[in-house]
PDB file of C-alpha atoms in Angstrom:
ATOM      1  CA  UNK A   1     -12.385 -45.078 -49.549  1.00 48.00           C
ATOM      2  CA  UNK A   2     -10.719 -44.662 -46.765  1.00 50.00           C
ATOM      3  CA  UNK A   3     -10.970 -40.871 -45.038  1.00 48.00           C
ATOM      4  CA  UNK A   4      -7.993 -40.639 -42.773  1.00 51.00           C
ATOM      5  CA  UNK A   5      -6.011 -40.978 -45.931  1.00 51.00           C
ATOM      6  CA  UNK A   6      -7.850 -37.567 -47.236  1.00 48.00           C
ATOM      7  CA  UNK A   7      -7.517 -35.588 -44.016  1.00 48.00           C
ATOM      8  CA  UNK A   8      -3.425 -36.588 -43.769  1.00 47.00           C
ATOM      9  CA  UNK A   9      -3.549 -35.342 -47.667  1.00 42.00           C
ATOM     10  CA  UNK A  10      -5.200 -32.086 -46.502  1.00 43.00           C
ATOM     11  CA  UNK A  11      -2.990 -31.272 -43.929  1.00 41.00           C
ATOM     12  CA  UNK A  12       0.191 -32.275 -45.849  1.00 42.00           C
ATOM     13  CA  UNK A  13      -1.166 -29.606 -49.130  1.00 43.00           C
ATOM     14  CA  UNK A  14      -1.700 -26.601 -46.290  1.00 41.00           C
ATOM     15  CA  UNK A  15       1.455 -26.987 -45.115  1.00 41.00           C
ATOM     16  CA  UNK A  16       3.352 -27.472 -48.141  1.00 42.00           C
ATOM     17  CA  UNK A  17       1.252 -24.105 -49.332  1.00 43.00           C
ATOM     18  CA  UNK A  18       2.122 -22.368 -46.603  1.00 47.00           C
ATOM     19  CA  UNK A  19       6.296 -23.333 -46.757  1.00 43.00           C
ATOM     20  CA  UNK A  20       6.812 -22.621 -50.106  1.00 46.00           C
ATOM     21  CA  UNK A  21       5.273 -18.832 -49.737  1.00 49.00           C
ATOM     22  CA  UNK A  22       1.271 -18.965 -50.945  1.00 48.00           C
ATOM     23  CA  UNK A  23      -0.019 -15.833 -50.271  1.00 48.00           C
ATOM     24  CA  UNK A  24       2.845 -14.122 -51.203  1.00 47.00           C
ATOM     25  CA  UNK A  25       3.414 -11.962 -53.838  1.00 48.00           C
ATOM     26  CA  UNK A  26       5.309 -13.158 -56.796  1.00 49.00           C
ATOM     27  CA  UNK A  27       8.736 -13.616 -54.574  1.00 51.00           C
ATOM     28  CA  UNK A  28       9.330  -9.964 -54.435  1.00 51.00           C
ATOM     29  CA  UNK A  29       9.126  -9.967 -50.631  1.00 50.00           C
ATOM     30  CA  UNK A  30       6.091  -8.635 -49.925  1.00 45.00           C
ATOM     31  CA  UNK A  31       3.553  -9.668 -48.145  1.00 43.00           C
ATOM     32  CA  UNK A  32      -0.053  -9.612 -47.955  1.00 44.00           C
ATOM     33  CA  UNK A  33      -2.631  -7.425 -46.575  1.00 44.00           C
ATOM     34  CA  UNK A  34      -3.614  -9.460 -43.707  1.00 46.00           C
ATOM     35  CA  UNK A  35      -0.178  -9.558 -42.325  1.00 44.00           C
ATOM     36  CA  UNK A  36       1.170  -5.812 -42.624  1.00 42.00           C
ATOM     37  CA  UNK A  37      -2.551  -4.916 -40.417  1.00 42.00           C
ATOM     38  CA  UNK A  38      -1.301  -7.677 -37.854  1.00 43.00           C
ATOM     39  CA  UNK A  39       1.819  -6.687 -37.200  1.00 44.00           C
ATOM     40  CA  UNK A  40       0.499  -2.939 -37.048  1.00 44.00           C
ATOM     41  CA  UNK A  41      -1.660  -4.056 -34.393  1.00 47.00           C
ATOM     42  CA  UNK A  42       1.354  -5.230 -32.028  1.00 53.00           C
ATOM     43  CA  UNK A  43       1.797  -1.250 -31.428  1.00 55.00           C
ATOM     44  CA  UNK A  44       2.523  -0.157 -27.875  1.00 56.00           C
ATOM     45  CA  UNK A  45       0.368   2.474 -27.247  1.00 52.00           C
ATOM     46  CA  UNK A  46       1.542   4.454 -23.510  1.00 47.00           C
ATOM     47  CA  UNK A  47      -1.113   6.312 -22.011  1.00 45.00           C
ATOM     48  CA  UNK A  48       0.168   9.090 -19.581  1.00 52.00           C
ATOM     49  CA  UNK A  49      -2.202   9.850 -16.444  1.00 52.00           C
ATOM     50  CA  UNK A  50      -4.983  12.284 -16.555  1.00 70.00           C
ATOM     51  CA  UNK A  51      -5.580  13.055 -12.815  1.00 87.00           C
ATOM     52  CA  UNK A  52      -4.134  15.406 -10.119  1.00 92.00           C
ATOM     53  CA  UNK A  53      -4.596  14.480  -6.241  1.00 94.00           C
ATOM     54  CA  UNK A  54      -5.839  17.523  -4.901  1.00 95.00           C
ATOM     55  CA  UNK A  55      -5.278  18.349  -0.786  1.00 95.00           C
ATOM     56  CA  UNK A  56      -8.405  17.615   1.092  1.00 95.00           C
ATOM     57  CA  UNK A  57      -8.403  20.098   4.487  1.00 95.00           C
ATOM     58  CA  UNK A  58     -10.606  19.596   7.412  1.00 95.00           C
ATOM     59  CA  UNK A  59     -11.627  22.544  10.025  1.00 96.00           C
ATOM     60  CA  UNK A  60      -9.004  22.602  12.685  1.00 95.00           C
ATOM     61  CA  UNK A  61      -8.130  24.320  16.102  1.00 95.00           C
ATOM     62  CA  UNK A  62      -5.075  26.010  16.427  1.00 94.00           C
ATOM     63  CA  UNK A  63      -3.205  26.724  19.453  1.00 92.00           C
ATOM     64  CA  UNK A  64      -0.438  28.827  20.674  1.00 87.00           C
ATOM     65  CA  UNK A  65       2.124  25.704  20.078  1.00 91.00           C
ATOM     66  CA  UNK A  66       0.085  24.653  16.761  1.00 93.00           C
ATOM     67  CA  UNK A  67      -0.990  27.566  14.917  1.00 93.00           C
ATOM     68  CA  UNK A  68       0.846  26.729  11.288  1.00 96.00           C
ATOM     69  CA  UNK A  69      -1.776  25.750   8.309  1.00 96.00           C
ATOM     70  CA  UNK A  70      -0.019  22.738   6.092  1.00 96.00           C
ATOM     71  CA  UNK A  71      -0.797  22.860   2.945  1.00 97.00           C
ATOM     72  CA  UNK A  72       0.949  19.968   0.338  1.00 97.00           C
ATOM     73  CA  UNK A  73       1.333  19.118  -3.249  1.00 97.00           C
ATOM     74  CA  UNK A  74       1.323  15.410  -3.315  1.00 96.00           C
ATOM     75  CA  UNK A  75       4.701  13.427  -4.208  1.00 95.00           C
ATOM     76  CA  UNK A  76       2.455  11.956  -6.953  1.00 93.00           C
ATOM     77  CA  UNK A  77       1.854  15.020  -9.080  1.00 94.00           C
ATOM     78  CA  UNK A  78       3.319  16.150 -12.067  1.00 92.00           C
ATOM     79  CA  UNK A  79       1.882  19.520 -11.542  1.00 95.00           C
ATOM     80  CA  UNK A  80       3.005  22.206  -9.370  1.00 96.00           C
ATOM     81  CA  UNK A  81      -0.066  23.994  -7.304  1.00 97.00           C
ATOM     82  CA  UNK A  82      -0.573  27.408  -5.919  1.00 98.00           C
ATOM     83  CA  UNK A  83      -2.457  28.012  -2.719  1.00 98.00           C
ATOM     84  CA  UNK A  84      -4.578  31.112  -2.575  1.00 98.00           C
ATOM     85  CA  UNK A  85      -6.265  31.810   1.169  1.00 97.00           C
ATOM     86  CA  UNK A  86      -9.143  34.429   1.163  1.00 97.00           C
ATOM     87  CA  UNK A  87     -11.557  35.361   4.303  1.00 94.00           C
ATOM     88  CA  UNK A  88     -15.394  34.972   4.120  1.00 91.00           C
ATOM     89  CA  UNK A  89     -15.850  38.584   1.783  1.00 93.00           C
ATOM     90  CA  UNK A  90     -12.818  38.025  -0.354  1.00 94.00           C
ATOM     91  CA  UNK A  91      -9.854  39.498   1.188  1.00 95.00           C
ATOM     92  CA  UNK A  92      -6.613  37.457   0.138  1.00 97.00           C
ATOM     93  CA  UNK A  93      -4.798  36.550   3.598  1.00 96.00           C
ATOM     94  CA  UNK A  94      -2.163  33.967   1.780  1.00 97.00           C
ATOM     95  CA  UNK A  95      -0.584  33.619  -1.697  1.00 98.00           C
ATOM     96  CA  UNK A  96       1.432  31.059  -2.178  1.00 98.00           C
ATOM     97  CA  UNK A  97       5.022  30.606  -4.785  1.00 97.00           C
ATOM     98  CA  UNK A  98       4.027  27.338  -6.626  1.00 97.00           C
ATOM     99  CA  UNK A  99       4.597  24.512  -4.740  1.00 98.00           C
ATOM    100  CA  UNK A 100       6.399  21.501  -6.174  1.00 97.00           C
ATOM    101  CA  UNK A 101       5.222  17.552  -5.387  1.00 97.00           C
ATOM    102  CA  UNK A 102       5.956  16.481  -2.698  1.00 97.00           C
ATOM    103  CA  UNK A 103       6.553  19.508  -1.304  1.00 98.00           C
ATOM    104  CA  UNK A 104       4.564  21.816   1.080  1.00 98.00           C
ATOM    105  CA  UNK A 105       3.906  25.581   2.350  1.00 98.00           C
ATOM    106  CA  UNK A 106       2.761  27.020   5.703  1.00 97.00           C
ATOM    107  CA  UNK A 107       0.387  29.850   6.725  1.00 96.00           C
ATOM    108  CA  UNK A 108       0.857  30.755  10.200  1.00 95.00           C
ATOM    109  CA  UNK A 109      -2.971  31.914  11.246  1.00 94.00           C
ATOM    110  CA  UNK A 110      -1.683  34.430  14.174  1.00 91.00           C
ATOM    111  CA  UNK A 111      -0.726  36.875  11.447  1.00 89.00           C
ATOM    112  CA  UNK A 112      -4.081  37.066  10.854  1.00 88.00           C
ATOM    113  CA  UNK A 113      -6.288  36.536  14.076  1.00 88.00           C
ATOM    114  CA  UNK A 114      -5.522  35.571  18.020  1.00 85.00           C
ATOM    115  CA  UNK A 115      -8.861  34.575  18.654  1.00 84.00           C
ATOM    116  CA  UNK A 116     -12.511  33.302  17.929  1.00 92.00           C
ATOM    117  CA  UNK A 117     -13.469  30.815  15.004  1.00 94.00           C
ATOM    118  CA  UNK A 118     -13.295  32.037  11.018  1.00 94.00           C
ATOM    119  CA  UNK A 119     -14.249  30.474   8.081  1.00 95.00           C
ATOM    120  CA  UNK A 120     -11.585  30.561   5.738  1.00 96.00           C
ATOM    121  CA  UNK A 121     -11.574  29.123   1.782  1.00 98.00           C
ATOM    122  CA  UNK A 122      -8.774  27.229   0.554  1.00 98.00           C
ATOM    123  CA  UNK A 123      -8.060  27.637  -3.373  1.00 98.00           C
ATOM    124  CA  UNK A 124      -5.548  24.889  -4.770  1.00 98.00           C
ATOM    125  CA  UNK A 125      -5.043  25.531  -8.437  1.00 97.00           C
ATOM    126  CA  UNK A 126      -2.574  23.400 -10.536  1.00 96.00           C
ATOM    127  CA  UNK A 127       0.177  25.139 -12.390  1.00 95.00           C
ATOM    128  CA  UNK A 128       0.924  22.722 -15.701  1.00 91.00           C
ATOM    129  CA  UNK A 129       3.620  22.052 -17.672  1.00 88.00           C
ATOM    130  CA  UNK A 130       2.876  24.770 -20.137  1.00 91.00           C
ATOM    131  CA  UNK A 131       2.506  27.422 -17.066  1.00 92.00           C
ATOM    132  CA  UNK A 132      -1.252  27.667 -17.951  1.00 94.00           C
ATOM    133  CA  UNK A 133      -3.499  27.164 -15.127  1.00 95.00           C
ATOM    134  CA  UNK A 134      -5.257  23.410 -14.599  1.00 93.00           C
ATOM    135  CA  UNK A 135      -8.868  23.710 -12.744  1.00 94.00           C
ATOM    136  CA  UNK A 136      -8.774  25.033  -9.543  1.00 96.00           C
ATOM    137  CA  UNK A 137     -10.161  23.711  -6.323  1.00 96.00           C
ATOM    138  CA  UNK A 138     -11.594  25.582  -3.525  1.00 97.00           C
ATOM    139  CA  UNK A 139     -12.622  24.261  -0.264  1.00 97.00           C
ATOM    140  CA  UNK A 140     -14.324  26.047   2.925  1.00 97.00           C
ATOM    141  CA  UNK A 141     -13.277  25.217   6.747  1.00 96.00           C
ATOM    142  CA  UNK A 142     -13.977  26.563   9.715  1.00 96.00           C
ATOM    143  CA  UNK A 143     -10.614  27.172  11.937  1.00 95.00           C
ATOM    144  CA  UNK A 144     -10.453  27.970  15.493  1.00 95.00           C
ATOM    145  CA  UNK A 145      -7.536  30.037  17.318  1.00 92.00           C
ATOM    146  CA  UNK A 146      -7.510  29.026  20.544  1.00 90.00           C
ATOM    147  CA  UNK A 147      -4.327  30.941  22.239  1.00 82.00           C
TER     148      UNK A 147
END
């Protein structure tokens, strides 16, 4: 007996099953199980981002010819964020409008002080789509006016 002959008779059967519908239901133009969870599987499933970039400040020296505080809402956002600036017990010295990406707001630290060093906090909160408030971030430098 020869066994080529068998495994070209195998291969012909399969695909003579497969062209003439086998696994098909009786011509009515469904088709099986197995297929319909493929071709659910092929989905394209978008996932949107789940992050905001936050400002990161530094202490800094101001001068007479320097003496604006930068604060900016990354191009990259898809949030608005309000700045809030308080002093060391609490007193609010800045309140910002909400400030689009890629946009930014300035504090100018002479309405406040013309001298010495202050520790000042920094509260970035993210305004979302909804107008609820995202998780705020609050950060502590120490500024110097040097006029």
């Amino acid at each position: 007996m020869d066994l080529r002959g068998i495994g070209k008779w195998c291969v012909t059967a399969l695909l003579v099953a497969g062209l003439c519908g086998c696994g098909q239901n009786a011509g009515d133009g469904s088709v099986s199980v197995a297929e319909t969870s493929a071709a659910a599987s092929v989905e394209e499933v978008v996932v949107e981002p789940e992050y905001i970039i936050y400002p990161a400040f530094t202490d800094k020296t101001f001068t007479a010819d320097s003496h604006m505080l930068n604060m900016s809402n990354s191009k990259n956002n898809e949030v608005d964020f309000q700045f809030v600036i308080t002093d060391y017990d609490g007193t609010v010295l800045f309140t910002s409008d909400p400030v689009a990406p890629g946009e930014k707001v300035q504090w100018d630290v002479t309405e406040r002080w013309h001298g010495r060093s202050h520790t000042i906090y920094i509260t970035c909160t993210p305004i979302l789509a909804d107008g609820t408030e995202g998780n705020p971030s609050t950060q502590e430098i120490l500024i110097t006016i040097d006029l």
